[in-house]
CSV table of C-alpha atoms in Angstrom, one decimal:
chain,number,residue,atom,x,y,z
Z,14,MET,CA,0.0,0.1,-0.1
Z,15,THR,CA,1.0,3.3,-1.4
Z,16,ASP,CA,0.0,7.1,-0.6
Z,17,THR,CA,-0.1,10.1,-3.1
Z,18,THR,CA,3.2,10.1,-3.2
Z,19,GLY,CA,4.4,6.9,-4.1
Z,20,GLN,CA,6.0,6.2,0.2
Z,21,PRO,CA,4.2,2.7,1.6
Z,22,THR,CA,0.9,3.6,3.7
Z,23,LYS,CA,2.0,3.4,7.7
Z,24,ARG,CA,-0.1,1.8,9.3
Z,25,VAL,CA,-0.7,-0.7,12.9
Z,26,LEU,CA,-1.9,-3.6,12.6
Z,27,LEU,CA,-3.3,-4.0,16.4
Z,28,ALA,CA,-3.6,-8.0,18.1
Z,29,ALA,CA,-6.5,-9.0,19.5
Z,30,PRO,CA,-7.0,-11.0,22.5
Z,31,ARG,CA,-3.9,-9.5,24.3
Z,32,GLY,CA,-3.1,-7.9,27.6
Z,33,TYR,CA,-4.7,-9.2,30.9
Z,34,CYS,CA,-5.3,-12.6,30.9
Z,35,ALA,CA,-8.1,-14.0,33.1
Z,36,GLY,CA,-5.2,-15.2,36.0
Z,37,VAL,CA,-3.6,-11.8,35.5
Z,38,ASP,CA,-6.5,-10.2,36.3
Z,39,ARG,CA,-7.8,-11.8,39.6
Z,40,ALA,CA,-4.3,-11.7,40.8
Z,41,VAL,CA,-3.8,-7.9,40.6
Z,42,VAL,CA,-7.3,-8.1,41.6
Z,43,THR,CA,-6.7,-9.8,44.8
Z,44,VAL,CA,-3.9,-7.3,45.6
Z,45,GLU,CA,-5.8,-4.0,45.0
Z,46,LYS,CA,-8.6,-5.9,47.1
Z,47,ALA,CA,-6.4,-7.1,50.0
Z,48,LEU,CA,-4.7,-3.4,50.1
Z,49,GLU,CA,-8.2,-2.3,51.2
Z,50,LEU,CA,-9.6,-5.0,52.8
Z,51,TYR,CA,-6.3,-5.0,55.6
Z,52,GLY,CA,-4.3,-1.4,54.5
Z,53,PRO,CA,-0.7,-2.0,53.8
Z,54,PRO,CA,1.3,-3.3,54.1
Z,55,VAL,CA,0.6,-6.5,52.1
Z,56,TYR,CA,3.5,-8.6,50.8
Z,57,VAL,CA,3.7,-11.0,47.9
Z,58,ARG,CA,5.5,-13.7,47.9
Z,59,LYS,CA,7.8,-13.1,44.2
Z,60,GLU,CA,6.0,-10.6,42.1
Z,61,ILE,CA,1.9,-11.4,41.7
Z,62,VAL,CA,2.9,-11.1,38.3
Z,63,HIS,CA,5.6,-11.2,35.6
Z,64,ASN,CA,4.8,-6.9,35.0
Z,65,LYS,CA,7.4,-4.6,36.0
Z,66,HIS,CA,5.0,-2.0,35.8
Z,67,VAL,CA,2.3,-3.8,37.9
Z,68,VAL,CA,5.1,-4.6,40.6
Z,69,THR,CA,5.7,-1.1,40.8
Z,70,THR,CA,2.4,0.6,41.0
Z,71,LEU,CA,1.2,-1.6,43.9
Z,72,GLU,CA,4.2,-1.0,45.4
Z,73,LYS,CA,3.5,2.1,45.4
Z,74,ARG,CA,-0.1,1.4,47.0
Z,75,GLY,CA,1.7,-0.8,49.9
Z,76,ALA,CA,2.6,-4.1,49.0
Z,77,ILE,CA,5.4,-5.2,49.8
Z,78,PHE,CA,7.5,-7.9,47.3
Z,79,VAL,CA,9.6,-10.7,48.7
Z,80,GLU,CA,11.8,-13.5,47.2
Z,81,GLU,CA,11.2,-15.7,50.4
Z,82,THR,CA,8.4,-16.7,52.8
Z,83,ASP,CA,11.0,-16.3,56.0
Z,84,GLU,CA,10.9,-12.5,54.7
Z,85,VAL,CA,7.5,-11.6,55.9
Z,86,PRO,CA,6.6,-10.8,59.1
Z,87,GLU,CA,5.2,-13.2,61.4
Z,88,GLY,CA,1.9,-13.8,61.3
Z,89,ALA,CA,1.6,-10.8,58.6
Z,90,THR,CA,-0.7,-11.3,55.4
Z,91,VAL,CA,0.9,-12.9,52.7
Z,92,ILE,CA,-0.5,-13.8,48.9
Z,93,PHE,CA,1.6,-15.6,46.7
Z,94,SER,CA,2.0,-15.2,42.9
Z,95,ALA,CA,0.0,-16.3,40.3
Z,96,HIS,CA,2.6,-18.4,39.5
Z,97,GLY,CA,2.2,-21.5,42.1
Z,98,VAL,CA,3.7,-21.9,44.9
Z,99,ALA,CA,5.3,-25.8,46.0
Z,100,PRO,CA,3.3,-27.0,49.1
Z,101,VAL,CA,7.0,-26.9,51.1
Z,102,VAL,CA,6.0,-22.6,50.8
Z,103,HIS,CA,2.7,-23.3,52.4
Z,104,GLU,CA,4.6,-25.4,55.3
Z,105,GLU,CA,7.0,-22.7,55.5
Z,106,ALA,CA,3.7,-20.0,56.1
Z,107,LYS,CA,2.2,-22.0,58.3
Z,108,ALA,CA,5.3,-22.6,60.8
Z,109,LEU,CA,4.9,-18.3,60.6
Z,110,SER,CA,1.4,-18.3,61.3
Z,111,LEU,CA,1.1,-16.2,58.1
Z,112,LYS,CA,-2.6,-15.3,56.9
Z,113,THR,CA,-2.0,-16.4,53.9
Z,114,ILE,CA,-4.1,-16.0,50.1
Z,115,ASP,CA,-3.2,-18.0,47.5
Z,116,ALA,CA,-3.3,-16.4,43.7
Z,117,THR,CA,-2.1,-18.9,41.6
Z,118,CYS,CA,-3.6,-19.1,38.5
Z,119,PRO,CA,-6.5,-22.1,38.3
Z,120,LEU,CA,-5.0,-22.8,35.3
Z,121,VAL,CA,-1.5,-23.2,37.0
Z,122,THR,CA,-3.5,-25.2,40.0
Z,123,LYS,CA,-5.1,-27.4,36.9
Z,124,VAL,CA,-1.0,-28.6,36.0
Z,125,HIS,CA,-0.1,-29.3,39.6
Z,126,ARG,CA,-3.3,-31.5,40.5
Z,127,GLU,CA,-2.3,-33.5,37.0
Z,128,ALA,CA,1.1,-33.6,38.5
Z,129,VAL,CA,0.0,-34.9,41.8
Z,130,ARG,CA,-2.1,-37.9,40.6
Z,131,PHE,CA,0.2,-39.3,38.0
Z,132,ALA,CA,2.8,-39.0,40.6
Z,133,SER,CA,0.7,-41.4,43.0
Z,134,ASP,CA,-0.1,-43.3,40.3
Z,135,ASP,CA,4.1,-44.2,39.9
Z,136,PHE,CA,4.7,-42.5,36.9
Z,137,ASP,CA,7.3,-40.3,35.7
Z,138,ILE,CA,7.0,-37.0,35.1
Z,139,LEU,CA,8.2,-35.1,32.3
Z,140,LEU,CA,7.9,-31.2,32.2
Z,141,ILE,CA,8.4,-29.7,29.4
Z,142,GLY,CA,9.3,-25.6,31.0
Z,143,HIS,CA,11.9,-23.2,31.7
Z,144,GLU,CA,14.4,-24.1,34.2
Z,145,GLY,CA,14.3,-21.6,36.7
Z,146,HIS,CA,10.9,-20.2,36.4
Z,147,GLU,CA,8.7,-19.5,39.2
Z,148,GLU,CA,5.7,-21.4,37.9
Z,149,VAL,CA,8.2,-24.7,37.2
Z,150,VAL,CA,9.4,-24.9,40.7
Z,151,GLY,CA,6.3,-24.7,41.8
Z,152,THR,CA,5.0,-27.6,40.0
Z,153,SER,CA,8.0,-29.2,40.2
Z,154,GLY,CA,7.7,-29.1,44.2
Z,155,GLU,CA,4.5,-31.2,44.1
Z,156,ALA,CA,6.5,-34.2,43.3
Z,157,PRO,CA,9.9,-33.9,42.7
Z,158,GLU,CA,11.0,-37.5,42.9
Z,159,HIS,CA,8.9,-37.6,40.1
Z,160,ILE,CA,9.1,-35.0,37.6
Z,161,THR,CA,11.9,-34.2,35.5
Z,162,LEU,CA,11.9,-30.8,33.2
Z,163,VAL,CA,12.6,-30.9,29.4
Z,164,ASP,CA,14.2,-27.5,28.8
Z,165,GLY,CA,12.8,-27.6,25.0
Z,166,PRO,CA,13.1,-29.3,22.2
Z,167,ASP,CA,17.3,-29.8,22.3
Z,168,ASP,CA,17.2,-31.0,25.8
Z,169,VAL,CA,15.3,-34.9,24.6
Z,170,GLU,CA,18.2,-36.9,24.5
Z,171,ASN,CA,19.5,-36.1,27.8
Z,172,ILE,CA,15.9,-37.7,29.4
Z,173,THR,CA,16.3,-40.5,30.7
Z,174,VAL,CA,13.4,-42.2,32.6
Z,175,ARG,CA,12.6,-46.0,34.6
Z,176,ASP,CA,9.6,-47.3,32.5
Z,177,PRO,CA,9.9,-46.0,28.7
Z,178,ASP,CA,5.7,-47.9,29.3
Z,179,LYS,CA,4.5,-45.3,32.0
Z,180,VAL,CA,5.7,-41.5,31.0
Z,181,VAL,CA,3.2,-38.6,31.0
Z,182,TRP,CA,4.2,-35.0,29.8
Z,183,LEU,CA,2.9,-31.8,31.3
Z,184,SER,CA,4.6,-28.3,30.7
Z,185,GLN,CA,4.3,-25.0,32.1
Z,186,THR,CA,1.7,-23.1,30.8
Z,187,THR,CA,3.7,-20.2,28.9
Z,188,LEU,CA,5.5,-21.6,26.3
Z,189,SER,CA,5.6,-21.5,23.2
Z,190,VAL,CA,2.8,-23.5,21.1
Z,191,ASP,CA,4.9,-24.9,18.4
Z,192,GLU,CA,7.5,-25.2,20.3
Z,193,THR,CA,6.3,-26.9,22.9
Z,194,MET,CA,4.8,-29.5,20.2
Z,195,GLU,CA,8.4,-30.1,18.9
Z,196,THR,CA,9.3,-30.9,22.3
Z,197,VAL,CA,6.3,-32.9,22.4
Z,198,ARG,CA,7.3,-35.2,19.1
Z,199,ARG,CA,10.5,-35.7,19.8
Z,200,LEU,CA,10.1,-37.7,23.6
Z,201,ARG,CA,7.5,-39.5,21.8
Z,202,GLU,CA,10.3,-41.1,19.3
Z,203,ARG,CA,12.4,-41.5,22.5
Z,204,PHE,CA,9.1,-43.0,24.4
Z,205,PRO,CA,6.5,-44.3,22.3
Z,206,SER,CA,4.2,-44.9,25.1
Z,207,LEU,CA,4.6,-41.5,25.5
Z,208,GLN,CA,1.2,-40.1,27.1
Z,209,ASP,CA,-0.7,-36.8,26.7
Z,210,PRO,CA,-2.2,-34.7,30.0
Z,211,PRO,CA,-5.9,-34.9,29.9
Z,212,SER,CA,-6.4,-31.4,28.4
Z,213,ASP,CA,-4.4,-29.1,26.6
Z,214,ASP,CA,-1.8,-27.2,29.4
Z,215,ILE,CA,-1.3,-24.2,27.8
Z,216,CYS,CA,-3.6,-21.7,28.5
Z,217,TYR,CA,-5.9,-20.4,26.5
Z,218,ALA,CA,-4.4,-17.0,26.6
Z,219,THR,CA,-1.0,-17.8,25.1
Z,220,GLN,CA,-2.5,-19.9,22.6
Z,221,ASN,CA,-4.3,-17.1,21.8
Z,222,ARG,CA,-1.9,-14.7,22.1
Z,223,GLN,CA,0.4,-16.7,19.7
Z,224,LEU,CA,-2.3,-17.3,17.1
Z,225,ALA,CA,-2.6,-13.4,16.6
Z,226,VAL,CA,0.3,-12.7,16.0
Z,227,LYS,CA,1.0,-15.6,14.0
Z,228,GLN,CA,-1.6,-14.2,11.9
Z,229,MET,CA,-0.2,-10.6,11.5
Z,230,ALA,CA,3.3,-11.2,11.6
Z,231,PRO,CA,3.6,-11.9,7.0
Z,232,ASP,CA,2.4,-8.6,6.9
Z,233,CYS,CA,4.5,-7.1,9.9
Z,234,ASP,CA,7.9,-5.2,9.1
Z,235,LEU,CA,8.1,-4.7,12.6
Z,236,MET,CA,6.3,-6.1,15.8
Z,237,ILE,CA,6.1,-4.6,19.0
Z,238,VAL,CA,5.1,-6.9,22.1
Z,239,VAL,CA,4.4,-4.9,25.4
Z,240,GLY,CA,5.6,-6.7,28.4
Z,241,SER,CA,8.2,-7.3,30.7
Z,242,ARG,CA,11.7,-9.0,30.6
Z,243,ASN,CA,11.0,-12.0,32.7
Z,244,SER,CA,7.5,-12.6,31.4
Z,245,SER,CA,7.6,-15.9,29.4
Z,246,ASN,CA,4.7,-15.8,27.0
Z,247,SER,CA,5.7,-11.9,26.9
Z,248,VAL,CA,9.0,-13.1,25.4
Z,249,ARG,CA,7.2,-15.8,23.3
Z,250,LEU,CA,5.3,-13.6,21.3
Z,251,VAL,CA,8.3,-11.6,19.4
Z,252,GLU,CA,9.9,-15.4,19.2
Z,253,VAL,CA,6.4,-16.8,17.4
Z,254,ALA,CA,6.8,-12.5,15.5
Z,255,VAL,CA,10.1,-13.2,14.0
Z,256,GLU,CA,9.8,-17.1,13.6
Z,257,HIS,CA,6.0,-16.6,11.4
Z,258,GLY,CA,7.5,-13.3,8.9
Z,259,SER,CA,8.1,-10.3,11.0
Z,260,ARG,CA,10.9,-8.5,9.7
Z,261,ALA,CA,12.1,-7.3,12.9
Z,262,GLY,CA,10.7,-7.8,16.7
Z,263,HIS,CA,11.1,-5.9,20.1
Z,264,LEU,CA,9.8,-6.4,23.3
Z,265,VAL,CA,9.6,-3.2,25.5
Z,266,ASP,CA,7.9,-2.3,29.1
Z,267,TYR,CA,6.9,1.8,28.0
Z,268,ALA,CA,7.0,2.9,25.0
Z,269,ASP,CA,9.8,5.5,25.8
Z,270,GLU,CA,11.3,2.2,25.1
Z,271,ILE,CA,10.8,2.0,21.3
Z,272,ASP,CA,14.3,3.4,19.5
Z,273,GLU,CA,12.9,5.1,16.0
Z,274,ALA,CA,16.2,3.9,14.6
Z,275,TRP,CA,13.8,0.5,14.7
Z,276,LEU,CA,10.9,1.8,12.0
Z,277,GLU,CA,13.7,3.5,9.5
Z,278,GLY,CA,11.5,1.7,6.6
Z,279,VAL,CA,9.1,0.4,8.3
Z,280,ALA,CA,5.3,0.5,6.6
Z,281,THR,CA,3.7,-1.7,8.9
Z,282,VAL,CA,4.2,-2.0,12.8
Z,283,GLY,CA,2.7,-4.9,14.8
Z,284,VAL,CA,1.4,-4.4,18.2
Z,285,THR,CA,0.0,-7.1,20.8
Z,286,SER,CA,0.9,-7.5,24.5
Z,287,GLY,CA,2.1,-10.1,27.0
Z,288,ALA,CA,-1.0,-11.9,29.1
Z,289,SER,CA,0.7,-9.7,32.7
Z,290,VAL,CA,0.0,-6.4,30.5
Z,291,PRO,CA,-2.6,-3.5,31.3
Z,292,GLU,CA,-4.0,-2.0,28.8
Z,293,VAL,CA,-2.5,1.4,29.3
Z,294,LEU,CA,0.5,0.8,28.5
Z,295,VAL,CA,-0.7,-0.1,24.8
Z,296,ARG,CA,-2.4,3.0,24.4
Z,297,ASP,CA,0.9,4.6,25.1
Z,298,VAL,CA,2.8,2.6,22.8
Z,299,LEU,CA,-0.4,3.6,19.9
Z,300,ALA,CA,-0.1,6.7,20.9
Z,301,TYR,CA,4.0,7.0,20.6
Z,302,LEU,CA,3.1,5.9,17.2
Z,303,ALA,CA,0.5,8.0,15.8
Z,304,GLU,CA,2.6,11.1,16.6
Z,305,ARG,CA,4.9,9.7,14.2
Z,306,GLY,CA,2.7,8.7,11.4
Z,307,TYR,CA,1.2,5.8,12.4
Z,308,GLY,CA,-1.9,6.7,13.1
Z,309,ASP,CA,-3.9,3.9,10.7
Z,310,VAL,CA,-4.8,1.4,12.9
Z,311,THR,CA,-6.4,-1.7,12.3
Z,312,PRO,CA,-7.4,-4.6,14.7
Z,313,VAL,CA,-6.9,-8.7,14.0
Z,314,VAL,CA,-9.2,-10.3,15.9
Z,315,ALA,CA,-7.9,-13.9,15.9
Z,316,ALA,CA,-10.4,-14.9,19.1
Z,317,GLN,CA,-13.2,-13.9,21.6
Z,318,GLU,CA,-12.1,-14.4,25.2
Z,319,SER,CA,-14.5,-13.9,28.3
Z,320,LEU,CA,-13.3,-15.7,30.7
Z,321,LEU,CA,-13.3,-14.8,34.6
Z,322,PHE,CA,-12.1,-16.5,37.2
Z,323,SER,CA,-13.4,-15.4,40.9
Z,324,LEU,CA,-11.3,-14.1,43.5
Z,325,PRO,CA,-9.7,-16.5,46.0
Z,326,ASN,CA,-11.5,-18.6,48.9
Z,327,GLU,CA,-10.2,-16.4,51.4
Z,328,ILE,CA,-11.0,-13.2,50.1
Z,329,ARG,CA,-13.8,-13.6,48.9
Z,330,ARG,CA,-14.8,-14.7,52.3
Z,331,ASP,CA,-13.2,-11.5,54.0
Z,332,LEU,CA,-15.1,-9.3,51.6
Z,333,LYS,CA,-18.1,-11.2,52.1
Z,334,ALA,CA,-18.2,-10.1,55.7
Z,335,ARG,CA,-17.2,-6.5,55.5
Z,336,GLY,CA,-20.3,-6.4,53.1
Z,337,MET,CA,-18.0,-5.8,50.0
Z,338,SER,CA,-18.1,-6.3,46.8
Z,339,ASP,CA,-16.3,-9.4,44.7
Z,340,LYS,CA,-16.8,-8.9,41.9
Z,341,MET,CA,-13.6,-9.4,39.2
Z,342,ARG,CA,-14.1,-5.6,38.4
Z,343,HIS,CA,-10.7,-2.9,38.9
Z,344,ASP,CA,-11.9,-0.8,42.3
Z,345,GLY,CA,-11.5,3.4,41.3
Z,346,ALA,CA,-10.0,3.6,44.8
Z,347,PHE,CA,-6.4,3.9,43.4
Z,348,GLU,CA,-7.1,5.2,39.9
Z,349,GLU,CA,-5.0,8.5,40.6
Z,350,ALA,CA,-2.2,5.3,41.6
Z,351,GLY,CA,-1.9,4.3,38.2
Z,352,SER,CA,-4.8,2.5,36.6
Z,353,LEU,CA,-3.6,-1.3,36.1
Z,354,HIS,CA,-6.9,-2.4,34.2
């Protein structure tokens, strides 16, 4: 496409869906409601979700993020992040008489339950995921003697099992769908009796966001993914974009991280965001691009999402006792501190 001067028409392809998934929304609202209910400080073990803006904003409101349970004062309230924790973490919290609120994404909890079930049946569990990722650490902790981590297709040749006829694979929820299926294909070559999980472990939101990027990528000179570098699903979006035809791809937390040099010779910019990214950050990127001539924005709709998860039982119980709403919506009381929704 060109304009009247013969120059390529500048445009933006905007992915849909993008941004917050149901598990992230639930986790962020959990911290907001806890601050409202109990007042600051409220402690959160690890980053509630992997997004710099979300964490910084919640810190300003009174959330204190810690790495380990023993950093929380005895008897205080602690929230476990959306990525889930191993059973030993619950034991540590109990020993410190902590009031715990578990904001683990229900889709991660499903994987935990699958791990427990297959371990109880004495299966070797091959967990596809990235070493050191909080979700992988939590899932592995459910049955450490039964779980072996498989960190991508190239790790398959290193795997050994006790009984090749009694093996099942599970996965981290935020992986590249294509890479995970390639890992499973290679595993099945080595272990033909490999069983699949009872349902797909990679979360619906991860898949949908990757699907939108796949549809957009062949038409994009540049893909800008809004998300943090420790966000697995955000990093995967950049990889998927380049693998499926985008000439270049970059990950940014904020619009001011965009290098204008990236836009040289670029006609079509794709924009999307990871599952832990509030929409305000995407709007900032669109405004940045509009100021540089990319004001024509076309949505690329790959799927419709309407899933909502209810808040953790501990929060719902205390909200009900106070006569407060437990609806999954942003609490406008914190609007001045910067919207997270």
